[in-house]
mmCIF file of C-alpha atoms and ligand atoms in Angstrom:
data_model
loop_
_atom_site.group_PDB
_atom_site.id
_atom_site.type_symbol
_atom_site.label_atom_id
_atom_site.label_comp_id
_atom_site.label_asym_id
_atom_site.label_seq_id
_atom_site.Cartn_x
_atom_site.Cartn_y
_atom_site.Cartn_z
ATOM 1 C CA MET A 13 0.000 0.000 0.000
ATOM 2 C CA ASP A 14 1.269 3.496 -0.707
ATOM 3 C CA LYS A 15 1.200 6.103 2.020
ATOM 4 C CA GLU A 16 -1.773 8.061 0.639
ATOM 5 C CA TYR A 17 -3.795 4.872 0.511
ATOM 6 C CA MET A 18 -2.760 3.829 4.026
ATOM 7 C CA ILE A 19 -3.958 7.188 5.361
ATOM 8 C CA LYS A 20 -7.242 6.907 3.448
ATOM 9 C CA GLN A 21 -7.860 3.372 4.738
ATOM 10 C CA THR A 22 -7.099 4.505 8.283
ATOM 11 C CA GLU A 23 -9.532 7.405 7.906
ATOM 12 C CA ASN A 24 -12.314 4.999 6.951
ATOM 13 C CA TRP A 25 -11.419 2.595 9.738
ATOM 14 C CA VAL A 26 -11.325 5.274 12.447
ATOM 15 C CA LYS A 27 -14.636 6.692 11.281
ATOM 16 C CA GLU A 28 -16.170 3.233 11.522
ATOM 17 C CA GLN A 29 -14.729 2.675 15.015
ATOM 18 C CA LEU A 30 -16.145 5.917 16.344
ATOM 19 C CA GLU A 31 -19.555 5.455 14.762
ATOM 20 C CA GLY A 32 -19.713 1.877 16.040
ATOM 21 C CA GLU A 33 -19.030 3.102 19.579
ATOM 22 C CA GLY A 34 -21.878 5.570 19.494
ATOM 23 C CA THR A 35 -19.558 8.550 19.812
ATOM 24 C CA GLY A 36 -20.028 9.571 16.177
ATOM 25 C CA HIS A 37 -19.599 13.246 16.960
ATOM 26 C CA ASP A 38 -15.987 12.725 17.863
ATOM 27 C CA TRP A 39 -15.176 11.831 14.266
ATOM 28 C CA HIS A 40 -15.446 15.521 13.440
ATOM 29 C CA HIS A 41 -12.897 16.262 16.173
ATOM 30 C CA ILE A 42 -10.556 13.715 14.597
ATOM 31 C CA GLN A 43 -11.036 15.280 11.164
ATOM 32 C CA ARG A 44 -10.317 18.786 12.434
ATOM 33 C CA VAL A 45 -7.267 17.674 14.406
ATOM 34 C CA THR A 46 -5.890 15.716 11.456
ATOM 35 C CA LYS A 47 -6.277 18.692 9.111
ATOM 36 C CA GLN A 48 -4.614 21.124 11.551
ATOM 37 C CA ALA A 49 -1.857 18.600 12.220
ATOM 38 C CA GLN A 50 -1.176 18.127 8.504
ATOM 39 C CA GLU A 51 -1.011 21.875 7.925
ATOM 40 C CA ILE A 52 1.303 22.454 10.890
ATOM 41 C CA ALA A 53 3.456 19.464 9.871
ATOM 42 C CA ALA A 54 3.978 20.963 6.411
ATOM 43 C CA ILE A 55 5.048 24.299 7.898
ATOM 44 C CA GLU A 56 7.245 22.814 10.627
ATOM 45 C CA GLY A 57 8.821 20.191 8.382
ATOM 46 C CA ALA A 58 7.464 17.153 10.243
ATOM 47 C CA ASP A 59 6.811 13.764 8.640
ATOM 48 C CA THR A 60 3.218 14.116 7.424
ATOM 49 C CA PHE A 61 2.673 10.354 7.152
ATOM 50 C CA ILE A 62 3.410 9.756 10.840
ATOM 51 C CA VAL A 63 1.522 12.906 11.820
ATOM 52 C CA SER A 64 -1.566 11.932 9.794
ATOM 53 C CA LEU A 65 -1.797 8.420 11.208
ATOM 54 C CA ALA A 66 -1.131 9.518 14.782
ATOM 55 C CA ALA A 67 -3.738 12.288 14.520
ATOM 56 C CA LEU A 68 -6.325 9.905 13.080
ATOM 57 C CA LEU A 69 -5.671 7.298 15.773
ATOM 58 C CA HIS A 70 -5.044 9.582 18.754
ATOM 59 C CA ASP A 71 -8.375 9.098 20.529
ATOM 60 C CA LEU A 72 -8.777 5.384 19.873
ATOM 61 C CA ILE A 73 -6.895 4.376 23.027
ATOM 62 C CA ASP A 74 -9.052 6.622 25.202
ATOM 63 C CA ASP A 75 -11.177 4.727 27.696
ATOM 64 C CA LYS A 76 -14.193 6.683 26.468
ATOM 65 C CA VAL A 77 -13.920 4.721 23.221
ATOM 66 C CA VAL A 78 -12.397 1.390 24.289
ATOM 67 C CA GLU A 79 -12.569 -0.586 27.533
ATOM 68 C CA SER A 80 -9.043 0.206 28.615
ATOM 69 C CA GLU A 81 -5.954 1.910 27.263
ATOM 70 C CA ALA A 82 -4.247 -1.484 26.978
ATOM 71 C CA GLU A 83 -7.111 -2.797 24.834
ATOM 72 C CA GLY A 84 -6.940 0.330 22.708
ATOM 73 C CA ILE A 85 -3.205 -0.045 22.151
ATOM 74 C CA LYS A 86 -3.677 -3.669 21.068
ATOM 75 C CA HIS A 87 -6.452 -2.677 18.690
ATOM 76 C CA VAL A 88 -4.457 0.157 17.105
ATOM 77 C CA THR A 89 -1.314 -1.995 16.842
ATOM 78 C CA LYS A 90 -3.304 -4.633 14.991
ATOM 79 C CA TRP A 91 -4.575 -2.019 12.588
ATOM 80 C CA LEU A 92 -1.079 -0.703 11.883
ATOM 81 C CA GLU A 93 0.019 -4.254 11.172
ATOM 82 C CA THR A 94 -2.938 -4.683 8.826
ATOM 83 C CA ILE A 95 -1.962 -1.682 6.709
ATOM 84 C CA GLY A 96 1.688 -2.690 6.879
ATOM 85 C CA THR A 97 3.559 0.127 8.608
ATOM 86 C CA SER A 98 7.165 -0.665 9.494
ATOM 87 C CA LYS A 99 8.003 -1.596 13.097
ATOM 88 C CA GLU A 100 9.697 1.767 13.495
ATOM 89 C CA GLN A 101 6.665 3.698 12.215
ATOM 90 C CA GLU A 102 4.364 1.627 14.414
ATOM 91 C CA GLU A 103 6.433 2.378 17.526
ATOM 92 C CA HIS A 104 6.596 6.065 16.705
ATOM 93 C CA ILE A 105 2.823 6.354 16.210
ATOM 94 C CA LEU A 106 2.066 4.429 19.411
ATOM 95 C CA ALA A 107 4.555 6.544 21.369
ATOM 96 C CA ILE A 108 2.808 9.699 20.161
ATOM 97 C CA ILE A 109 -0.705 8.665 21.047
ATOM 98 C CA THR A 110 0.195 7.204 24.442
ATOM 99 C CA THR A 111 2.153 10.230 25.680
ATOM 100 C CA MET A 112 0.225 13.173 24.274
ATOM 101 C CA SER A 113 -2.912 13.425 26.416
ATOM 102 C CA PHE A 114 -3.028 16.323 28.863
ATOM 103 C CA LYS A 115 -4.172 14.522 32.074
ATOM 104 C CA GLY A 116 -3.457 17.455 34.343
ATOM 105 C CA GLY A 117 -0.034 18.105 32.877
ATOM 106 C CA ASN A 118 1.678 15.248 34.721
ATOM 107 C CA ASN A 119 2.398 13.192 31.654
ATOM 108 C CA LYS A 120 5.964 13.150 30.455
ATOM 109 C CA PRO A 121 6.455 15.661 27.647
ATOM 110 C CA VAL A 122 6.162 14.470 24.068
ATOM 111 C CA GLU A 123 9.499 14.096 22.356
ATOM 112 C CA THR A 124 9.568 13.981 18.575
ATOM 113 C CA LEU A 125 8.582 16.825 16.248
ATOM 114 C CA GLU A 126 5.714 14.676 14.949
ATOM 115 C CA ALA A 127 4.413 14.158 18.495
ATOM 116 C CA LYS A 128 4.635 17.881 19.167
ATOM 117 C CA VAL A 129 2.649 18.676 16.046
ATOM 118 C CA VAL A 130 -0.177 16.232 16.811
ATOM 119 C CA GLN A 131 -0.415 17.404 20.406
ATOM 120 C CA ASP A 132 -0.568 21.026 19.264
ATOM 121 C CA ALA A 133 -3.371 20.211 16.823
ATOM 122 C CA ASP A 134 -5.356 18.389 19.537
ATOM 123 C CA ARG A 135 -4.898 21.327 21.913
ATOM 124 C CA LEU A 136 -5.984 23.813 19.253
ATOM 125 C CA ASP A 137 -9.304 21.985 18.996
ATOM 126 C CA ALA A 138 -9.830 22.563 22.720
ATOM 127 C CA ILE A 139 -9.609 26.368 22.394
ATOM 128 C CA GLY A 140 -11.190 29.037 20.188
ATOM 129 C CA ALA A 141 -14.856 28.886 19.171
ATOM 130 C CA ILE A 142 -14.784 25.123 18.678
ATOM 131 C CA GLY A 143 -13.139 24.616 22.048
ATOM 132 C CA ILE A 144 -15.817 26.720 23.721
ATOM 133 C CA ALA A 145 -18.586 24.746 22.037
ATOM 134 C CA ARG A 146 -16.986 21.420 23.001
ATOM 135 C CA THR A 147 -16.633 22.548 26.597
ATOM 136 C CA PHE A 148 -20.303 23.439 26.942
ATOM 137 C CA ILE A 149 -21.396 20.191 25.284
ATOM 138 C CA TYR A 150 -19.145 18.194 27.603
ATOM 139 C CA ALA A 151 -20.286 20.027 30.729
ATOM 140 C CA GLY A 152 -23.915 19.607 29.671
ATOM 141 C CA SER A 153 -23.478 15.895 29.135
ATOM 142 C CA LYS A 154 -22.093 15.538 32.675
ATOM 143 C CA GLY A 155 -24.891 17.624 34.146
ATOM 144 C CA ASP A 156 -22.478 20.381 35.179
ATOM 145 C CA PRO A 157 -23.750 23.968 35.231
ATOM 146 C CA MET A 158 -22.451 26.432 32.644
ATOM 147 C CA TYR A 159 -21.189 28.604 35.454
ATOM 148 C CA ASP A 160 -21.159 28.695 39.222
ATOM 149 C CA PRO A 161 -19.112 31.519 40.694
ATOM 150 C CA THR A 162 -18.347 29.454 43.790
ATOM 151 C CA ILE A 163 -16.765 26.635 41.816
ATOM 152 C CA ALA A 164 -15.350 28.637 38.924
ATOM 153 C CA VAL A 165 -11.727 27.935 39.617
ATOM 154 C CA ARG A 166 -10.693 24.434 40.504
ATOM 155 C CA GLU A 167 -7.559 25.541 42.368
ATOM 156 C CA GLN A 168 -9.823 27.250 44.852
ATOM 157 C CA LEU A 169 -11.832 24.106 45.594
ATOM 158 C CA THR A 170 -11.397 22.094 48.747
ATOM 159 C CA PHE A 171 -9.885 18.678 48.196
ATOM 160 C CA GLU A 172 -13.274 17.035 48.836
ATOM 161 C CA GLU A 173 -14.966 19.177 46.200
ATOM 162 C CA TYR A 174 -12.167 18.382 43.787
ATOM 163 C CA ARG A 175 -12.517 14.646 44.456
ATOM 164 C CA ASN A 176 -16.243 14.917 43.911
ATOM 165 C CA GLY A 177 -15.519 16.416 40.532
ATOM 166 C CA ARG A 178 -17.466 19.619 41.010
ATOM 167 C CA SER A 179 -16.899 21.719 37.974
ATOM 168 C CA SER A 180 -18.582 24.021 35.496
ATOM 169 C CA ALA A 181 -18.066 24.840 31.840
ATOM 170 C CA ILE A 182 -16.590 28.243 32.687
ATOM 171 C CA GLY A 183 -14.508 26.618 35.432
ATOM 172 C CA HIS A 184 -12.924 24.395 32.787
ATOM 173 C CA PHE A 185 -11.598 27.501 31.015
ATOM 174 C CA TYR A 186 -9.564 28.350 34.111
ATOM 175 C CA GLU A 187 -8.463 24.835 34.974
ATOM 176 C CA LYS A 188 -7.365 23.914 31.450
ATOM 177 C CA LEU A 189 -8.257 25.980 28.389
ATOM 178 C CA LEU A 190 -6.434 29.180 29.326
ATOM 179 C CA LYS A 191 -3.285 27.189 30.103
ATOM 180 C CA LEU A 192 -3.022 25.519 26.716
ATOM 181 C CA LYS A 193 -1.529 28.448 24.758
ATOM 182 C CA ASP A 194 1.673 28.453 26.811
ATOM 183 C CA LEU A 195 1.960 24.685 26.451
ATOM 184 C CA MET A 196 2.137 24.763 22.662
ATOM 185 C CA ASN A 197 5.196 22.965 21.296
ATOM 186 C CA THR A 198 5.745 24.465 17.847
ATOM 187 C CA GLY A 199 5.995 28.004 16.495
ATOM 188 C CA GLU A 200 3.082 27.498 14.123
ATOM 189 C CA GLY A 201 1.027 25.881 16.879
ATOM 190 C CA MET A 202 1.725 28.837 19.160
ATOM 191 C CA LYS A 203 0.729 31.271 16.414
ATOM 192 C CA ARG A 204 -2.592 29.529 15.866
ATOM 193 C CA ALA A 205 -3.184 29.160 19.600
ATOM 194 C CA THR A 206 -2.600 32.861 20.229
ATOM 195 C CA ALA A 207 -5.553 33.873 18.043
ATOM 196 C CA ARG A 208 -7.812 31.291 19.665
ATOM 197 C CA HIS A 209 -6.628 32.243 23.155
ATOM 198 C CA LEU A 210 -7.602 35.851 22.500
ATOM 199 C CA PHE A 211 -11.032 34.635 21.453
ATOM 200 C CA LEU A 212 -11.382 32.739 24.773
ATOM 201 C CA ASN A 213 -10.505 35.862 26.717
ATOM 202 C CA ASN A 214 -12.955 37.995 24.760
ATOM 203 C CA PHE A 215 -15.657 35.392 25.315
ATOM 204 C CA LEU A 216 -14.970 35.265 29.066
ATOM 205 C CA GLU A 217 -14.976 39.029 29.370
ATOM 206 C CA GLN A 218 -18.335 39.275 27.630
ATOM 207 C CA PHE A 219 -19.713 36.307 29.595
ATOM 208 C CA HIS A 220 -18.821 37.797 32.970
ATOM 209 C CA LYS A 221 -20.159 41.197 31.905
ATOM 210 C CA GLU A 222 -23.509 39.707 30.957
ATOM 211 C CA TRP A 223 -23.590 37.491 34.060
ATOM 212 C CA GLU A 224 -23.119 40.439 36.345
ATOM 213 C CA GLY A 225 -25.595 42.506 34.327
HETATM 214 P P1 ADP B 303 -9.442 15.181 23.778
HETATM 215 O O1 ADP B 303 -9.737 13.719 23.783
HETATM 216 O O2 ADP B 303 -9.652 15.820 22.463
HETATM 217 O O3 ADP B 303 -8.107 15.525 24.316
HETATM 218 P P2 ADP B 303 -11.222 15.307 26.050
HETATM 219 O O4 ADP B 303 -11.891 14.028 25.731
HETATM 220 O O5 ADP B 303 -10.329 15.379 27.227
HETATM 221 O O6 ADP B 303 -10.473 15.882 24.757
HETATM 222 O O7 ADP B 303 -12.335 16.399 26.192
HETATM 223 C C1 ADP B 303 -13.255 16.641 25.163
HETATM 224 C C2 ADP B 303 -13.638 18.100 25.167
HETATM 225 O O8 ADP B 303 -14.327 18.409 26.382
HETATM 226 C C3 ADP B 303 -12.453 19.063 25.118
HETATM 227 O O9 ADP B 303 -12.782 20.186 24.340
HETATM 228 C C4 ADP B 303 -12.226 19.429 26.564
HETATM 229 O O10 ADP B 303 -11.626 20.711 26.718
HETATM 230 C C5 ADP B 303 -13.632 19.387 27.116
HETATM 231 N N1 ADP B 303 -13.631 18.991 28.538
HETATM 232 C C6 ADP B 303 -12.872 18.066 29.158
HETATM 233 N N2 ADP B 303 -13.136 18.010 30.478
HETATM 234 C C7 ADP B 303 -14.107 18.933 30.701
HETATM 235 C C8 ADP B 303 -14.832 19.377 31.871
HETATM 236 N N3 ADP B 303 -14.613 18.854 33.075
HETATM 237 N N4 ADP B 303 -15.761 20.350 31.699
HETATM 238 C C9 ADP B 303 -16.001 20.876 30.498
HETATM 239 N N5 ADP B 303 -15.353 20.513 29.364
HETATM 240 C C10 ADP B 303 -14.431 19.557 29.465
HETATM 241 NI NI1 NI B 304 -8.475 14.589 20.811
#
């Protein structure tokens, strides 16, 4: 299989996986992340084959989609063997998708340029207008309020409240979204994040203004 074809096949496979799991909406996230990642890869000089596959596969080891991360890794490895990536490519792609998730910032930093690009693209989708929309959808699905001034900032919660997962959509801006810009790995990622970060701040300013009346 040539590389274009391997990417195309993977696209179809990932789409099927996500639809099968009843999380069809997330396919659009994957599409957006893959497109951003490919664009950034071209500008930063990263290997677009590795970047494309890692971006397409990056959420398939998440326990929202599969039973466990270990299961997910097995599943993805099998797929890479099916399309015939080399051992080296397979290891690189798996290393990217296992190390890139944010998880409170405690994960070890991603290492290769390709990993940096995919992580930047995933983070970009969490900020800007799309990021705002995703945050409110997520909060709504958990039954969290859009805003509660008393739980707006997670750092100010008591440990018990934190353990109980009290949060709000606006709270998520402070605990994660506003931190992402400074965590960008690449110059192009930073450039794109800066515009989206500004949009977050403008949104928050307007939100608080309207809330206070
Ligand atoms: P990804 O898999 O793309 O890294 P997640 O699955 O962690 O993203 O989250 C999906 C979306 O929901 C993201 O836009 C994220 O910022 C948002 N989100 C995650 N946790 C919360 C939360 N506690 N409240 C509101 N939004 C959240
Ligand atoms: Ni993602």
